[in-house]
Coordinates of C-alpha atoms in Angstrom, one line a residue:
Chain A
M1 CA 3.4 16.9 -25.2
K2 CA 3.2 15.2 -28.6
F3 CA 5.1 12.5 -30.3
G4 CA 5.5 12.4 -34.1
D5 CA 4.9 15.1 -36.8
G6 CA 1.9 16.7 -38.4
A7 CA -1.0 14.3 -39.1
T8 CA 0.7 11.3 -37.5
S9 CA 1.4 13.1 -34.2
V10 CA 0.1 11.5 -31.1
P11 CA -0.5 13.5 -27.9
A12 CA 1.5 11.7 -25.2
L13 CA 0.7 14.1 -22.3
V14 CA -2.3 16.5 -22.2
D15 CA -3.0 19.3 -19.8
I16 CA -0.6 18.0 -17.1
D17 CA -0.4 20.4 -14.2
L18 CA 1.8 18.9 -11.5
N19 CA 3.7 20.5 -8.7
V20 CA 6.0 18.6 -6.5
S21 CA 7.2 20.3 -3.3
E22 CA 10.3 19.9 -1.3
G23 CA 10.0 16.9 1.0
E24 CA 7.2 15.5 -1.1
M25 CA 7.1 12.1 -2.9
V26 CA 4.6 11.8 -5.8
A27 CA 3.9 8.4 -7.3
I28 CA 2.7 8.2 -10.9
M29 CA 0.5 5.2 -11.7
G30 CA -1.3 4.2 -14.8
A31 CA -1.5 1.4 -17.4
S32 CA 1.3 0.7 -19.9
G33 CA 1.4 3.5 -22.5
S34 CA -0.5 5.9 -20.4
G35 CA 2.3 8.4 -20.4
K36 CA 3.9 7.7 -17.0
S37 CA 7.5 7.5 -18.2
T38 CA 7.1 10.3 -20.7
L39 CA 6.0 12.5 -17.8
L40 CA 9.2 11.6 -16.0
T41 CA 11.3 12.3 -19.1
V42 CA 9.7 15.7 -19.6
A43 CA 10.1 16.5 -15.9
G44 CA 13.7 15.7 -16.1
G45 CA 14.3 18.0 -19.1
L46 CA 15.3 15.0 -21.3
L47 CA 12.4 15.9 -23.7
P48 CA 11.0 19.4 -24.2
P49 CA 7.3 19.6 -24.1
S50 CA 5.6 20.6 -27.3
S51 CA 3.6 23.3 -25.3
G52 CA 3.7 24.5 -21.8
S53 CA 6.7 24.6 -19.5
V54 CA 8.6 22.7 -16.9
W55 CA 10.0 24.5 -13.9
V56 CA 12.7 22.9 -11.8
D57 CA 14.1 24.7 -8.8
G58 CA 12.8 28.1 -10.0
K59 CA 14.1 27.7 -13.5
N60 CA 12.0 27.3 -16.7
L61 CA 13.7 24.5 -18.6
R62 CA 12.3 25.8 -21.9
E63 CA 14.3 29.0 -21.5
C64 CA 17.5 27.3 -20.6
A65 CA 20.4 26.9 -23.1
P66 CA 21.5 23.3 -23.6
R67 CA 24.5 23.8 -21.4
Q68 CA 22.4 25.2 -18.6
L69 CA 20.0 22.3 -19.0
S70 CA 22.8 19.8 -18.7
A71 CA 24.0 21.7 -15.6
I72 CA 20.6 21.4 -14.0
R73 CA 20.4 17.8 -14.8
R74 CA 23.8 17.2 -13.2
R75 CA 23.3 19.4 -10.1
T76 CA 19.6 19.2 -9.3
L77 CA 18.2 16.0 -10.8
G78 CA 18.9 12.4 -10.0
F79 CA 17.5 9.6 -12.1
I80 CA 16.9 6.0 -10.9
F81 CA 16.0 3.3 -13.3
Q82 CA 14.5 -0.2 -13.0
D83 CA 17.7 -1.8 -14.2
F84 CA 19.9 0.4 -11.9
N85 CA 22.1 1.7 -14.8
L86 CA 25.4 1.6 -12.9
V87 CA 28.6 1.7 -14.9
P88 CA 29.9 -1.9 -14.6
S89 CA 33.6 -1.0 -14.9
L90 CA 33.4 1.5 -12.0
N91 CA 33.2 0.5 -8.4
T92 CA 30.4 1.6 -6.1
L93 CA 32.2 4.7 -4.9
E94 CA 33.2 5.8 -8.4
N95 CA 29.7 5.3 -9.7
V96 CA 28.4 7.6 -7.0
A97 CA 31.1 10.1 -7.5
L98 CA 30.7 10.1 -11.3
P99 CA 28.1 12.9 -11.6
L100 CA 30.2 15.1 -9.4
E101 CA 33.3 14.5 -11.5
L102 CA 31.4 15.2 -14.7
D103 CA 30.4 18.5 -13.1
G104 CA 34.1 19.4 -12.5
V105 CA 34.4 18.6 -8.8
R106 CA 37.9 17.5 -7.9
L107 CA 38.5 13.9 -7.4
R108 CA 39.3 14.1 -3.6
K109 CA 36.3 16.3 -2.9
A110 CA 34.0 14.1 -5.1
T111 CA 35.2 11.0 -3.3
R112 CA 34.4 12.5 0.1
I113 CA 30.9 13.6 -1.0
A114 CA 30.2 10.2 -2.6
M115 CA 31.2 8.5 0.6
E116 CA 28.7 10.6 2.5
A117 CA 26.0 9.6 0.0
L118 CA 26.9 5.9 0.4
A119 CA 26.6 6.2 4.1
L120 CA 23.0 7.5 3.6
V121 CA 22.1 4.2 2.0
E122 CA 24.2 2.2 4.5
L123 CA 26.7 0.9 1.9
S124 CA 29.9 2.5 3.1
E125 CA 31.6 -0.8 3.4
Y126 CA 30.8 -1.7 -0.2
A127 CA 32.6 1.3 -1.6
G128 CA 35.2 -0.8 -3.4
R129 CA 32.8 -3.4 -4.8
Y130 CA 31.8 -3.5 -8.4
P131 CA 28.1 -3.7 -9.5
S132 CA 28.4 -7.3 -10.5
E133 CA 29.4 -8.1 -6.8
L134 CA 26.2 -6.5 -5.4
S135 CA 22.7 -7.8 -5.1
G136 CA 19.9 -6.0 -7.0
G137 CA 18.8 -4.2 -3.9
Q138 CA 22.3 -3.0 -3.2
Q139 CA 22.7 -1.8 -6.7
Q140 CA 19.5 0.2 -6.5
R141 CA 20.7 1.7 -3.2
V142 CA 23.9 2.8 -4.9
A143 CA 21.7 4.3 -7.6
I144 CA 19.8 6.2 -4.9
A145 CA 23.1 7.5 -3.5
R146 CA 24.2 8.6 -7.0
A147 CA 20.8 10.3 -7.5
V148 CA 21.2 12.4 -4.3
V149 CA 24.9 12.9 -4.3
G150 CA 26.1 16.5 -3.7
G151 CA 22.7 17.7 -2.5
R152 CA 20.8 17.0 -5.6
S153 CA 17.2 17.5 -4.6
L154 CA 14.8 16.1 -7.3
I155 CA 14.8 12.3 -7.6
L156 CA 13.1 10.9 -10.7
A157 CA 12.6 7.2 -10.3
D158 CA 11.2 5.0 -13.1
E159 CA 10.0 1.7 -11.7
P160 CA 12.8 1.6 -9.1
T161 CA 11.5 -1.6 -7.6
G162 CA 10.5 -3.3 -10.8
A163 CA 13.4 -5.8 -10.7
L164 CA 13.4 -6.3 -6.9
D165 CA 11.5 -8.8 -4.7
S166 CA 9.0 -7.6 -2.2
S167 CA 11.1 -7.2 0.9
T168 CA 14.1 -5.7 -0.9
S169 CA 11.7 -3.2 -2.6
E170 CA 10.6 -2.1 0.9
I171 CA 14.2 -1.4 1.9
V172 CA 14.8 0.6 -1.2
L173 CA 11.6 2.5 -0.8
G174 CA 12.4 3.2 2.8
M175 CA 15.7 4.7 1.7
L176 CA 14.0 6.9 -1.0
R177 CA 11.5 7.9 1.7
D178 CA 14.3 8.9 4.0
R179 CA 15.8 11.1 1.4
V180 CA 12.4 12.8 0.8
D181 CA 11.8 13.2 4.5
S182 CA 15.2 14.9 4.7
G183 CA 14.0 17.5 2.1
A184 CA 14.4 16.0 -1.3
S185 CA 11.5 15.8 -3.8
C186 CA 10.7 12.6 -5.6
I187 CA 8.6 11.6 -8.5
I188 CA 8.3 7.8 -8.7
V189 CA 6.7 5.9 -11.5
T190 CA 5.4 2.5 -10.5
H191 CA 2.8 -0.1 -11.5
D192 CA 2.6 -1.4 -7.9
A193 CA -0.1 0.2 -5.7
R194 CA 1.7 -1.1 -2.6
H195 CA 4.8 0.8 -3.6
A196 CA 3.0 3.9 -4.7
A197 CA 1.5 4.0 -1.2
W198 CA 4.8 5.1 0.2
A199 CA 4.3 8.5 -1.6
D200 CA 2.5 11.5 -0.2
R201 CA 0.4 11.7 -3.3
I202 CA -0.5 9.2 -6.0
V203 CA -1.4 10.6 -9.4
F204 CA -3.2 8.4 -11.9
I205 CA -2.6 9.0 -15.6
R206 CA -4.7 7.6 -18.4
D207 CA -4.1 8.5 -22.1
G208 CA -1.7 11.2 -21.0
R209 CA -4.1 13.0 -18.7
I210 CA -4.2 13.1 -15.0
V211 CA -7.5 11.4 -14.1
D212 CA -7.2 10.9 -10.4
Q213 CA -5.1 12.0 -7.4
A214 CA -5.0 10.4 -4.0
R215 CA -3.4 12.3 -1.1
S216 CA -2.5 10.4 2.0
E217 CA -4.4 11.2 5.1
S218 CA -2.7 11.6 8.4
P219 CA -2.2 8.2 10.0
S220 CA -3.9 9.8 13.0
V221 CA -7.2 9.3 11.2
L222 CA -6.7 5.6 11.7
L223 CA -5.1 5.8 15.1
T224 CA -8.2 6.1 17.0
R225 CA -7.2 4.4 20.2
S226 CA -4.2 3.5 22.1
R227 CA -2.7 0.1 22.2
P228 CA -4.4 -2.2 24.7
E229 CA -2.3 -2.9 27.8
S230 CA -0.6 -6.2 27.9
T231 CA -2.0 -8.9 30.0
P232 CA 0.2 -9.6 33.0
Chain B
M1 CA 8.4 -0.8 19.3
I2 CA 4.9 -0.5 18.2
G3 CA 3.6 2.5 20.1
R4 CA 0.3 2.9 18.5
N5 CA -2.6 0.7 17.6
I6 CA -5.4 1.0 15.2
H7 CA -9.1 0.4 14.9
L8 CA -9.7 -0.7 11.4
L9 CA -12.6 -3.0 11.6
S10 CA -14.9 -1.1 9.4
I11 CA -12.5 -0.5 6.6
Y12 CA -10.9 -4.0 6.9
S13 CA -14.2 -5.8 6.8
A14 CA -14.9 -4.0 3.6
L15 CA -11.8 -5.3 2.1
T16 CA -11.5 -8.9 3.3
Q17 CA -13.6 -11.7 4.4
F18 CA -11.5 -12.3 7.5
G19 CA -12.8 -12.1 11.0
G20 CA -16.1 -13.8 10.5
P21 CA -18.0 -15.2 13.4
L22 CA -16.6 -18.6 13.0
S23 CA -12.9 -17.5 13.2
V24 CA -13.7 -15.3 16.2
R25 CA -15.2 -18.3 18.0
L26 CA -12.3 -20.5 17.2
G27 CA -9.8 -17.7 17.9
L28 CA -11.3 -17.3 21.4
L29 CA -11.3 -21.1 21.9
A30 CA -7.6 -21.3 20.8
I31 CA -6.8 -18.6 23.5
L32 CA -8.8 -20.5 26.1
N33 CA -6.6 -23.5 25.2
Q34 CA -3.8 -21.7 27.0
G35 CA -5.6 -21.8 30.3
P36 CA -8.9 -20.8 31.9
C37 CA -10.0 -17.2 31.4
Y38 CA -12.9 -15.0 32.4
G39 CA -14.7 -13.0 29.8
Y40 CA -12.9 -9.6 30.0
Q41 CA -9.6 -11.4 30.2
L42 CA -10.4 -13.3 27.0
R43 CA -11.4 -10.1 25.2
R44 CA -8.1 -8.4 26.2
E45 CA -6.1 -11.4 25.1
F46 CA -7.9 -11.5 21.8
D47 CA -7.3 -7.8 21.2
R48 CA -3.7 -8.1 22.2
R49 CA -3.1 -11.0 19.8
T50 CA -4.9 -9.5 16.8
G51 CA -3.6 -5.9 17.0
S52 CA -7.1 -4.8 18.0
A53 CA -8.1 -5.1 14.3
W54 CA -11.4 -6.7 15.2
P55 CA -12.5 -5.2 18.6
M56 CA -15.4 -7.0 20.2
N57 CA -17.8 -5.8 22.8
I58 CA -18.0 -7.9 26.0
G59 CA -21.5 -9.0 25.1
Q60 CA -20.2 -10.8 21.9
V61 CA -17.5 -12.5 24.0
Y62 CA -20.1 -13.8 26.5
T63 CA -22.5 -14.8 23.6
T64 CA -19.6 -16.7 22.0
L65 CA -18.6 -18.3 25.3
D66 CA -22.2 -19.4 25.9
R67 CA -22.2 -21.1 22.4
L68 CA -18.9 -22.8 23.1
V69 CA -20.3 -24.2 26.4
R70 CA -23.5 -25.3 24.6
D71 CA -21.4 -27.1 22.0
R72 CA -19.3 -28.7 24.7
Y73 CA -16.1 -27.0 23.6
A74 CA -15.8 -25.1 26.9
S75 CA -17.2 -25.4 30.4
R76 CA -18.2 -22.9 32.9
M77 CA -16.2 -23.1 36.2
E78 CA -17.1 -22.1 39.7
S79 CA -17.1 -18.3 40.1
D80 CA -14.1 -17.1 42.2
G81 CA -14.3 -14.8 45.2
D82 CA -14.9 -11.7 43.1
G83 CA -17.8 -13.4 41.4
Q84 CA -16.0 -13.8 38.1
V85 CA -17.1 -16.8 36.1
T86 CA -14.1 -18.5 34.6
Y87 CA -14.3 -20.7 31.4
A88 CA -12.1 -23.7 30.6
I89 CA -11.6 -25.6 27.3
T90 CA -12.8 -29.2 27.1
D91 CA -11.1 -32.1 25.3
Q92 CA -13.5 -31.7 22.5
G93 CA -12.6 -28.0 22.3
R94 CA -8.9 -28.9 22.2
S95 CA -9.5 -31.2 19.3
E96 CA -11.5 -28.4 17.5
V97 CA -8.6 -26.0 18.0
D98 CA -6.2 -28.5 16.6
T99 CA -8.4 -29.0 13.6
W100 CA -8.8 -25.3 13.0
L101 CA -5.1 -24.6 13.2
S102 CA -4.2 -27.5 10.8
S103 CA -6.8 -26.8 8.2
P104 CA -6.8 -24.1 5.5
V105 CA -9.4 -21.3 5.7
V106 CA -12.0 -21.9 3.0
R107 CA -13.7 -18.8 1.8
E108 CA -17.0 -18.8 0.2
G109 CA -16.8 -18.2 -3.6
A110 CA -19.2 -15.3 -3.7
S111 CA -18.8 -13.1 -0.6
R112 CA -21.2 -10.4 0.0
D113 CA -18.6 -7.8 -0.8
E114 CA -20.5 -4.5 -1.1
L115 CA -18.1 -3.1 -3.7
V116 CA -18.3 -6.1 -6.0
M117 CA -22.1 -6.1 -5.8
K118 CA -22.2 -2.3 -6.3
L119 CA -20.2 -2.5 -9.5
A120 CA -22.0 -5.6 -10.8
I121 CA -25.3 -3.9 -10.4
A122 CA -24.0 -0.5 -11.6
V123 CA -22.9 -1.8 -15.0
T124 CA -26.4 -3.0 -15.7
L125 CA -28.0 0.3 -15.0
P126 CA -28.6 3.1 -17.5
G127 CA -26.9 6.5 -16.9
V128 CA -24.2 5.4 -14.4
D129 CA -20.7 6.6 -15.1
I130 CA -18.9 3.4 -14.1
A131 CA -15.5 4.9 -14.9
R132 CA -16.2 7.5 -12.2
V133 CA -17.4 4.9 -9.8
I134 CA -14.2 3.0 -10.2
Q135 CA -12.1 6.1 -10.0
A136 CA -13.7 7.3 -6.8
Q137 CA -13.2 3.9 -5.2
R138 CA -9.6 3.6 -6.4
T139 CA -8.8 7.0 -4.8
A140 CA -10.4 6.0 -1.5
T141 CA -8.5 2.6 -1.5
L142 CA -5.3 4.2 -2.4
Q143 CA -5.7 6.6 0.4
L144 CA -6.3 3.7 2.8
L145 CA -3.3 2.0 1.4
Q146 CA -1.2 5.1 2.0
S147 CA -2.4 5.4 5.6
L148 CA -1.8 1.7 6.3
T149 CA 1.7 2.0 4.8
R150 CA 2.5 5.0 7.0
V151 CA 1.3 3.2 10.0
K152 CA 3.4 0.2 9.2
N153 CA 6.4 2.3 8.4
S154 CA 6.2 4.1 11.7
T155 CA 6.9 0.9 13.5
T156 CA 10.2 -0.9 13.9
D157 CA 10.9 -4.6 13.6
P158 CA 8.8 -6.7 16.0
T159 CA 10.4 -7.8 19.3
S160 CA 7.5 -9.8 20.7
A161 CA 4.7 -12.1 19.4
D162 CA 1.9 -9.5 19.9
E163 CA 3.9 -6.9 17.8
L164 CA 4.5 -9.6 15.1
A165 CA 0.8 -10.4 15.2
W166 CA 0.0 -6.7 14.8
L167 CA 2.4 -6.4 11.8
L168 CA 1.0 -9.5 10.1
T169 CA -2.5 -8.0 10.4
I170 CA -1.4 -4.6 8.9
D171 CA 0.4 -6.5 6.1
A172 CA -2.8 -8.4 5.4
M173 CA -4.7 -5.2 5.1
I174 CA -2.1 -3.7 2.8
F175 CA -2.2 -6.7 0.5
A176 CA -6.0 -6.7 0.5
A177 CA -6.1 -3.0 -0.4
E178 CA -3.5 -3.6 -3.1
G179 CA -5.6 -6.5 -4.5
E180 CA -8.6 -4.2 -4.6
V181 CA -6.7 -1.5 -6.5
R182 CA -5.5 -4.1 -9.0
W183 CA -9.0 -5.4 -9.4
L184 CA -10.4 -1.9 -10.0
D185 CA -7.6 -1.3 -12.6
H186 CA -8.5 -4.5 -14.3
S187 CA -12.2 -3.7 -14.2
E188 CA -11.5 -0.3 -15.8
A189 CA -9.6 -1.9 -18.6
R190 CA -12.3 -4.4 -19.1
L191 CA -14.9 -1.7 -19.2
V192 CA -12.9 0.3 -21.8
R193 CA -12.6 -2.8 -24.0
A194 CA -16.3 -3.7 -23.6
V195 CA -17.3 -0.1 -24.6
A196 CA -14.9 -0.2 -27.6
E197 CA -16.3 -3.4 -28.8
G198 CA -19.8 -2.0 -29.3
G199 CA -20.9 -0.8 -26.0
V200 CA -22.6 -2.5 -23.1
E201 CA -26.4 -1.9 -23.1
P202 CA -28.0 -1.5 -19.7
L203 CA -30.4 -4.2 -18.7
P204 CA -34.0 -3.2 -18.7
L205 CA -36.3 -4.9 -16.3
S206 CA -37.2 -8.3 -17.6
G207 CA -40.6 -8.3 -19.4
S208 CA -41.6 -11.8 -18.4
K209 CA -43.9 -12.1 -15.5
V210 CA -42.5 -13.2 -12.2
R211 CA -44.4 -16.2 -11.0
R212 CA -43.7 -15.9 -7.3
G213 CA -44.1 -12.2 -6.6
R214 CA -45.0 -10.9 -3.2
P215 CA -48.7 -11.5 -2.4
V216 CA -50.8 -8.4 -3.3
K217 CA -52.5 -8.5 0.1
A218 CA -49.2 -8.4 2.1
A219 CA -47.9 -5.6 0.0
A220 CA -51.1 -3.6 0.4
N221 CA -51.1 -3.9 4.1
E222 CA -47.8 -2.1 4.4

C-alpha cells in the first residue's frame, strides 16, 4: 500500500498478512502514523491496496466492481469511529436503520431489524431520542448497533473508545465483545493497551509493518487454584 | 459472582512494588484488629481479603506474628483446648494500624525492577538488539494484560467486600501491565530517536583502576 505518486510515493503498509476469523477480535496498536488507520481503511475497501489483495467474506475486493464493493460495504461491513458519526437529524432508530434503507430494505422491515439491533446494545427505550440527547457512551452503542444491523459480520472500529471515559469505554468494549462472541469479526484500532486487551489478538504495527503479535492465552493458565473458602 | 480465583504473585511482583514485607505485616495486623486469630485463620483471612494475589505459607505468617509480638504490636494469648495459639492486637498495634490506613504508601524511587534493570544494562552493551528485547517484553505483557482482562470480564459486579477486594486487585494488575506497555512504547520511541541522532555507543569497561576491588587472596581461594 503506497500513498503518493512516483518518486514521492510513501509506503503506508508493507507486507501485511492478516486474517481475522469469525468470532475473533483483533486489535491494531502502533504509534501515530504507523499505518493503523490505513490498514482499517484498506480492510474496509475504502482504499484499494497498490499491491496484494483484500478478501472479505470470500470475495476479493480488488476484483469487485464499484457497485459490488458498495454492496459489500453496506451488507457485510460496519464502521465505528471515535466521534460516533451518527446523523444528527435522525433519531436513534433511524440512524441504525439507515444502512438497511440505503440497501433497499423496506421501511417497516428496516425498523424491525434496527429495533433488534438496538436491543443488543440495551438502548431499545432510546429509539426516539436524537444523538444530541444521548451521552457519548450511548452514541457509541448506537454506532455499534448500526455496525451490526441486519447481520453484518465484520466490524471495523477506529479508536471507538477514544472520546469516552474509562468506565464507559468498558461498557462499549463489552458490547463489542458480545457481538464478536456471537460470531461477528472485529478489527479495532486503539492506542490504549488496556482496551486492546479485550481482543483475542493484538497486532503491533510500526512503519506500516506488523512487528509483533500477542495472542491471548486461556485464562485457565492464570486460574491455578480455586477460590479460598470463606471464613465462617 | 466470582467463581474463580487466581494465583498471580510471580507476575504481579514483576509488575508492581506492592505486597512488600511491610504491607503484609501491617495487613495482617489490620486483620488482627478485627479480633484475636490463630495463624491459619489469619492466613485464610488475608487470602480472602486480597483475592489470593499474595499467597503466604504458614511459616511466613508465624514469622510475621513473632515480629509483631516482639515489637509489642500483638500479644500471644493462652492456647485453647486444641492447642491453638491465638494472637491479639495491642493498643500500640491499633495505633500502628490507624497510622498505616491514614498514610499514603511511599514507594522507593528506584525499585529493583528486573525489567528496568535489564533494559538499562542492555542499552550499554554491544551487540544487543534492544528493539527485540522491548518487543518480546511487550508481547508478554500484552498477553498478561489480555488474560487479566478475560479473568476480570468473566466476573460480574461484586456483591460482597471480598469480591470487591478481588476486583480491585485485578484492576491494579491491569493498570500496572498497561503502564508497563506504555513505558515500553515510550522506550522504543526514545531508542529510535537516540539512534537517529547519531547512535548510542555501547559503554566499554571503564579504563580507570578500581581502588577497592576484591582482595586477590579472597578471589584466589574460591
